[in-house]
Coordinates of C-alpha atoms in Angstrom, one line a residue:
M685 CA 254.7 129.8 -33.1
R686 CA 255.3 133.4 -32.0
T687 CA 257.4 134.2 -29.0
S688 CA 254.4 135.9 -27.3
S689 CA 252.3 132.9 -27.6
I690 CA 255.0 130.7 -26.0
V691 CA 255.4 133.2 -23.1
M692 CA 251.6 133.2 -22.5
L693 CA 251.4 129.5 -22.5
A694 CA 254.3 129.2 -20.0
L695 CA 252.7 131.7 -17.7
A696 CA 249.4 129.9 -17.9
L697 CA 251.1 126.7 -17.0
V698 CA 252.9 128.3 -14.0
F699 CA 249.7 129.9 -12.7
G700 CA 247.8 126.6 -13.1
L701 CA 250.3 124.7 -11.1
A702 CA 250.4 127.4 -8.5
A703 CA 246.5 127.3 -8.3
A704 CA 246.6 123.5 -7.9
F705 CA 249.2 123.7 -5.2
L706 CA 247.4 126.4 -3.2
G707 CA 244.1 124.5 -3.6
K708 CA 245.6 121.3 -2.2
V709 CA 247.1 123.2 0.8
W710 CA 243.7 124.8 1.5
L711 CA 241.8 121.5 1.3
E712 CA 244.3 119.8 3.6
G713 CA 243.7 122.7 6.1
Q714 CA 240.0 122.0 6.1
V715 CA 240.4 118.3 7.2
P716 CA 240.4 118.0 11.0
E717 CA 243.7 116.7 12.3
Q718 CA 243.2 113.2 13.6
K719 CA 244.3 112.6 17.2
A720 CA 246.8 110.0 17.7
E721 CA 245.1 107.0 19.3
K722 CA 246.4 106.1 22.7
P723 CA 247.9 102.7 23.0
A724 CA 245.6 100.2 24.7
A725 CA 246.4 99.6 28.4
P726 CA 248.0 96.2 28.9
A727 CA 245.4 93.8 30.0
A728 CA 245.6 90.9 32.4
T729 CA 243.1 88.4 33.7
V730 CA 241.3 88.3 37.0
V731 CA 239.2 85.4 38.5
V732 CA 235.7 86.4 39.2
A733 CA 232.5 84.5 40.4
T734 CA 230.0 83.2 37.9
K735 CA 227.2 83.2 40.5
Q736 CA 226.4 84.5 43.9
L737 CA 228.5 82.8 46.5
G738 CA 227.4 83.1 50.2
F739 CA 229.1 82.3 53.4
G740 CA 230.2 78.7 53.6
A741 CA 230.0 78.0 49.9
E742 CA 232.7 75.8 48.5
L743 CA 234.7 77.2 45.6
S744 CA 235.1 75.1 42.5
A745 CA 236.3 75.7 38.9
A746 CA 232.6 75.6 37.8
S747 CA 231.7 78.7 39.9
L748 CA 234.7 80.7 38.7
R749 CA 235.9 82.3 35.4
E750 CA 238.7 84.5 34.1
I751 CA 238.0 87.9 32.6
D752 CA 240.2 90.6 31.1
W753 CA 241.2 93.4 33.6
P754 CA 243.5 96.4 33.2
S755 CA 246.8 95.4 34.7
A756 CA 247.2 98.7 36.5
A757 CA 243.8 98.3 38.3
I758 CA 243.9 94.8 39.7
P759 CA 242.5 94.7 43.2
P760 CA 244.9 93.6 46.0
G761 CA 244.5 90.0 46.8
A762 CA 243.0 89.1 43.5
F763 CA 243.7 85.8 41.6
K764 CA 244.8 85.9 38.0
K765 CA 244.2 82.3 37.1
I766 CA 241.6 79.8 38.3
S767 CA 244.4 77.3 38.9
E768 CA 245.7 79.7 41.7
V769 CA 242.4 79.4 43.5
T770 CA 242.0 75.7 43.2
A771 CA 245.8 74.9 43.8
G772 CA 246.8 73.1 47.0
D773 CA 245.2 70.3 49.1
G774 CA 241.7 70.8 50.3
K775 CA 238.9 73.0 49.4
R776 CA 238.4 76.7 49.8
I777 CA 235.4 78.1 51.6
V778 CA 233.8 81.5 51.1
L779 CA 233.9 83.8 54.2
T780 CA 232.3 86.9 52.8
A781 CA 229.6 86.8 50.3
I782 CA 230.8 87.3 46.6
E783 CA 228.4 88.7 43.9
P784 CA 228.4 87.6 40.3
N785 CA 231.3 89.0 38.2
E786 CA 233.0 90.2 41.5
P787 CA 236.7 89.5 41.8
V788 CA 237.5 86.7 44.2
L789 CA 239.9 88.1 46.9
K790 CA 242.1 86.2 49.3
T791 CA 240.5 88.1 52.2
K792 CA 237.1 86.7 51.3
I793 CA 237.9 83.0 51.2
T794 CA 239.8 80.5 53.4
G795 CA 243.2 79.1 52.6
P796 CA 243.5 75.6 51.0
G797 CA 242.0 73.1 53.3
Q798 CA 241.1 75.6 56.0
R799 CA 237.6 75.3 57.6
G800 CA 235.1 78.1 57.0
T801 CA 234.7 78.8 60.7
L802 CA 234.1 82.0 62.6
S803 CA 237.7 82.3 63.6
A804 CA 238.6 83.0 59.9
L805 CA 236.5 86.2 60.1
I806 CA 238.3 87.8 63.0
G807 CA 240.6 90.6 62.2
D808 CA 244.2 90.9 63.3
G809 CA 244.5 91.6 67.1
M810 CA 240.8 91.1 67.6
K811 CA 238.7 88.4 69.4
A812 CA 235.2 87.1 69.2
V813 CA 233.1 87.3 72.4
S814 CA 229.5 86.2 72.6
V815 CA 226.9 87.9 74.8
R816 CA 223.5 86.7 75.8
V817 CA 220.6 88.8 74.7
N818 CA 216.8 88.3 74.4
D819 CA 214.3 89.3 71.8
V820 CA 214.1 92.9 73.1
L821 CA 217.8 93.6 74.2
G822 CA 218.9 92.1 70.9
V823 CA 217.1 95.0 69.1
A824 CA 214.1 92.7 68.5
G825 CA 216.2 90.4 66.3
F826 CA 217.0 93.1 63.7
V827 CA 220.8 92.9 64.3
L828 CA 222.4 90.9 61.5
P829 CA 226.1 89.7 60.9
G830 CA 228.3 92.5 59.5
E831 CA 226.3 95.4 61.2
R832 CA 227.8 97.5 63.9
V833 CA 226.3 98.2 67.4
D834 CA 226.8 100.0 70.6
V835 CA 226.8 98.0 73.9
M836 CA 225.1 99.3 77.0
L837 CA 225.3 98.0 80.6
T838 CA 222.5 98.4 83.0
R839 CA 223.1 97.7 86.7
T840 CA 220.6 97.8 89.6
V841 CA 221.8 98.3 93.1
T842 CA 220.2 98.4 96.5
K843 CA 220.8 101.4 98.8
S844 CA 220.4 101.0 102.6
E845 CA 220.0 104.3 104.4
A846 CA 220.2 104.6 108.2
G847 CA 216.9 104.3 109.8
G848 CA 215.1 103.8 106.5
A849 CA 214.0 100.9 104.3
P850 CA 216.3 99.7 101.5
T851 CA 215.7 101.4 98.2
M852 CA 216.5 100.3 94.7
D853 CA 218.6 102.4 92.4
G854 CA 220.1 101.8 89.0
H855 CA 222.0 103.3 86.1
T856 CA 223.0 102.6 82.5
D857 CA 226.4 103.2 80.9
L858 CA 227.5 103.2 77.3
L859 CA 230.1 100.4 77.6
L860 CA 231.3 100.0 74.0
Q861 CA 230.8 101.9 70.7
D862 CA 230.9 100.9 67.0
V863 CA 231.4 97.2 67.5
R864 CA 231.1 94.8 64.6
V865 CA 228.7 91.8 64.8
L866 CA 230.3 88.7 63.6
A867 CA 227.4 86.3 64.1
V868 CA 223.9 86.1 65.5
D869 CA 223.3 82.7 67.2
Q870 CA 224.8 80.3 64.6
L871 CA 224.4 82.6 61.6
A872 CA 227.5 84.3 60.3
D873 CA 226.4 85.2 56.7
D874 CA 226.8 89.0 56.3
R875 CA 224.3 88.9 53.4
A876 CA 221.5 87.6 55.5
E877 CA 218.3 89.6 55.0
K878 CA 215.8 88.0 57.2
P879 CA 215.9 89.0 60.8
T880 CA 215.5 86.3 63.5
L881 CA 215.0 86.4 67.2
S882 CA 218.3 85.5 68.8
K883 CA 219.6 84.4 72.2
A884 CA 223.3 85.3 71.6
V885 CA 225.3 87.7 69.6
T886 CA 229.0 87.3 68.9
L887 CA 231.0 90.6 68.7
E888 CA 234.4 91.4 67.4
V889 CA 236.4 93.2 70.1
D890 CA 239.9 93.7 71.2
S891 CA 241.3 92.3 74.5
E892 CA 240.3 95.1 76.8
Q893 CA 236.8 95.3 75.3
A894 CA 236.5 91.5 75.7
Q895 CA 237.3 91.9 79.5
K896 CA 234.7 94.6 79.8
L897 CA 232.0 92.5 78.1
T898 CA 232.7 89.5 80.2
L899 CA 232.6 91.5 83.5
G900 CA 229.5 93.4 82.4
A901 CA 227.6 90.2 81.7
T902 CA 228.2 89.1 85.3
V903 CA 227.4 92.4 87.1
G904 CA 224.5 93.7 85.0
V905 CA 222.5 93.3 81.9
L906 CA 223.9 94.0 78.4
S907 CA 221.8 95.5 75.6
L908 CA 222.5 96.5 72.1
A909 CA 221.8 99.7 70.1
L910 CA 221.9 99.4 66.4
R911 CA 224.1 102.0 64.7
P912 CA 223.2 103.7 61.3
A913 CA 225.1 102.3 58.4
G914 CA 228.3 104.0 57.6
I915 CA 228.5 106.1 60.8
A916 CA 231.6 105.5 62.9
E917 CA 231.8 108.6 65.0
Q918 CA 232.3 108.0 68.7
A919 CA 229.4 109.9 70.6
S920 CA 230.0 111.5 73.9
A921 CA 227.8 109.8 76.6
R922 CA 227.2 110.1 80.3
R923 CA 225.8 107.7 82.9
I924 CA 222.0 107.7 83.0
G925 CA 220.4 107.1 86.5
V926 CA 216.9 106.7 87.8
A927 CA 216.8 110.5 88.6
D928 CA 217.3 111.2 84.9
L929 CA 214.1 109.4 84.1
H930 CA 212.2 112.2 85.7
S931 CA 214.2 115.1 84.1
G932 CA 211.9 117.5 82.4
F933 CA 208.8 116.4 84.5
A934 CA 207.1 119.5 85.8
G935 CA 205.1 119.2 89.0
P936 CA 202.0 121.2 89.7
K937 CA 202.4 125.0 89.4
T938 CA 201.7 127.1 92.5
D939 CA 200.2 130.5 92.5
G940 CA 202.6 131.8 95.2
G941 CA 199.9 131.7 97.9
T942 CA 198.1 128.9 99.7
G943 CA 196.7 127.3 96.6
S944 CA 197.9 125.2 93.7
M945 CA 197.2 125.6 90.0
V946 CA 195.3 122.7 88.4
T947 CA 195.0 122.4 84.6
V948 CA 191.9 120.8 83.1
T949 CA 191.7 120.2 79.3
R950 CA 188.3 119.5 77.7
A951 CA 188.4 118.8 74.1
M952 CA 190.3 121.7 72.6
E953 CA 189.8 124.1 75.5
R954 CA 192.4 124.5 78.2
T955 CA 191.3 126.0 81.6
E956 CA 193.4 126.6 84.8
Y957 CA 191.7 126.6 88.2
S958 CA 193.1 127.8 91.5
V959 CA 192.4 125.3 94.4
Q960 CA 192.8 126.4 97.9
R961 CA 194.5 124.2 100.4
A962 CA 192.4 122.8 103.2
S963 CA 193.1 124.3 106.5
N964 CA 194.3 122.2 109.4

């Protein structure tokens, strides 16, 4: 074989290998780089309800189950095992309604053997005070446990002026604002949906507010005003008296002379007449 043929064969082999290498590099550049998969977050378990549990329901293993839950997002007060919920002597009672698949929290149930009474619903430093209402003053029965109300105090007083007959006067004050309703009569379920006419409403208040409610119930009449859901702002209010009931009332207009202006409206037509005063 001639030397030229050997050189040509060697060059062809070199160029072929170079072409294969460059082709491989080009193809690898066309494949999108795969992102490294993030390691799965460590999972734990959380105890949830298997069905809806209302106020006063007794917890049991049959109404609970354990589900996987990211360990970094476990709600405060949650239980990791059903045995933690059922441990201890005595049963546990639901204080706040729990929906299916909702985590069971310590703040929503009683302690082992503790009774599911109203006292378990009262917050730290607060007290429960009941006030008597009727079907009108109790917002016609539309106040339910868990809602928030304002409390108004209406007082009627008798004024005696010298040389005159006694007259009645009254006023209404905004006594308390944004007060949580714990119970209506004997109902303390905050998921109750059917309004009922009530005779008493139990409110969650602090010590000073409890004193105001007790005194207000003895000197006047307490009534409730239902607040919009989620609105906690304290509104500025002033005392409303009998004189304020007539604010905005315009008496008969006068024409500046001896007569008075009387307005008569017939259908859609409005006419004003001037009426002369009778002479003495």
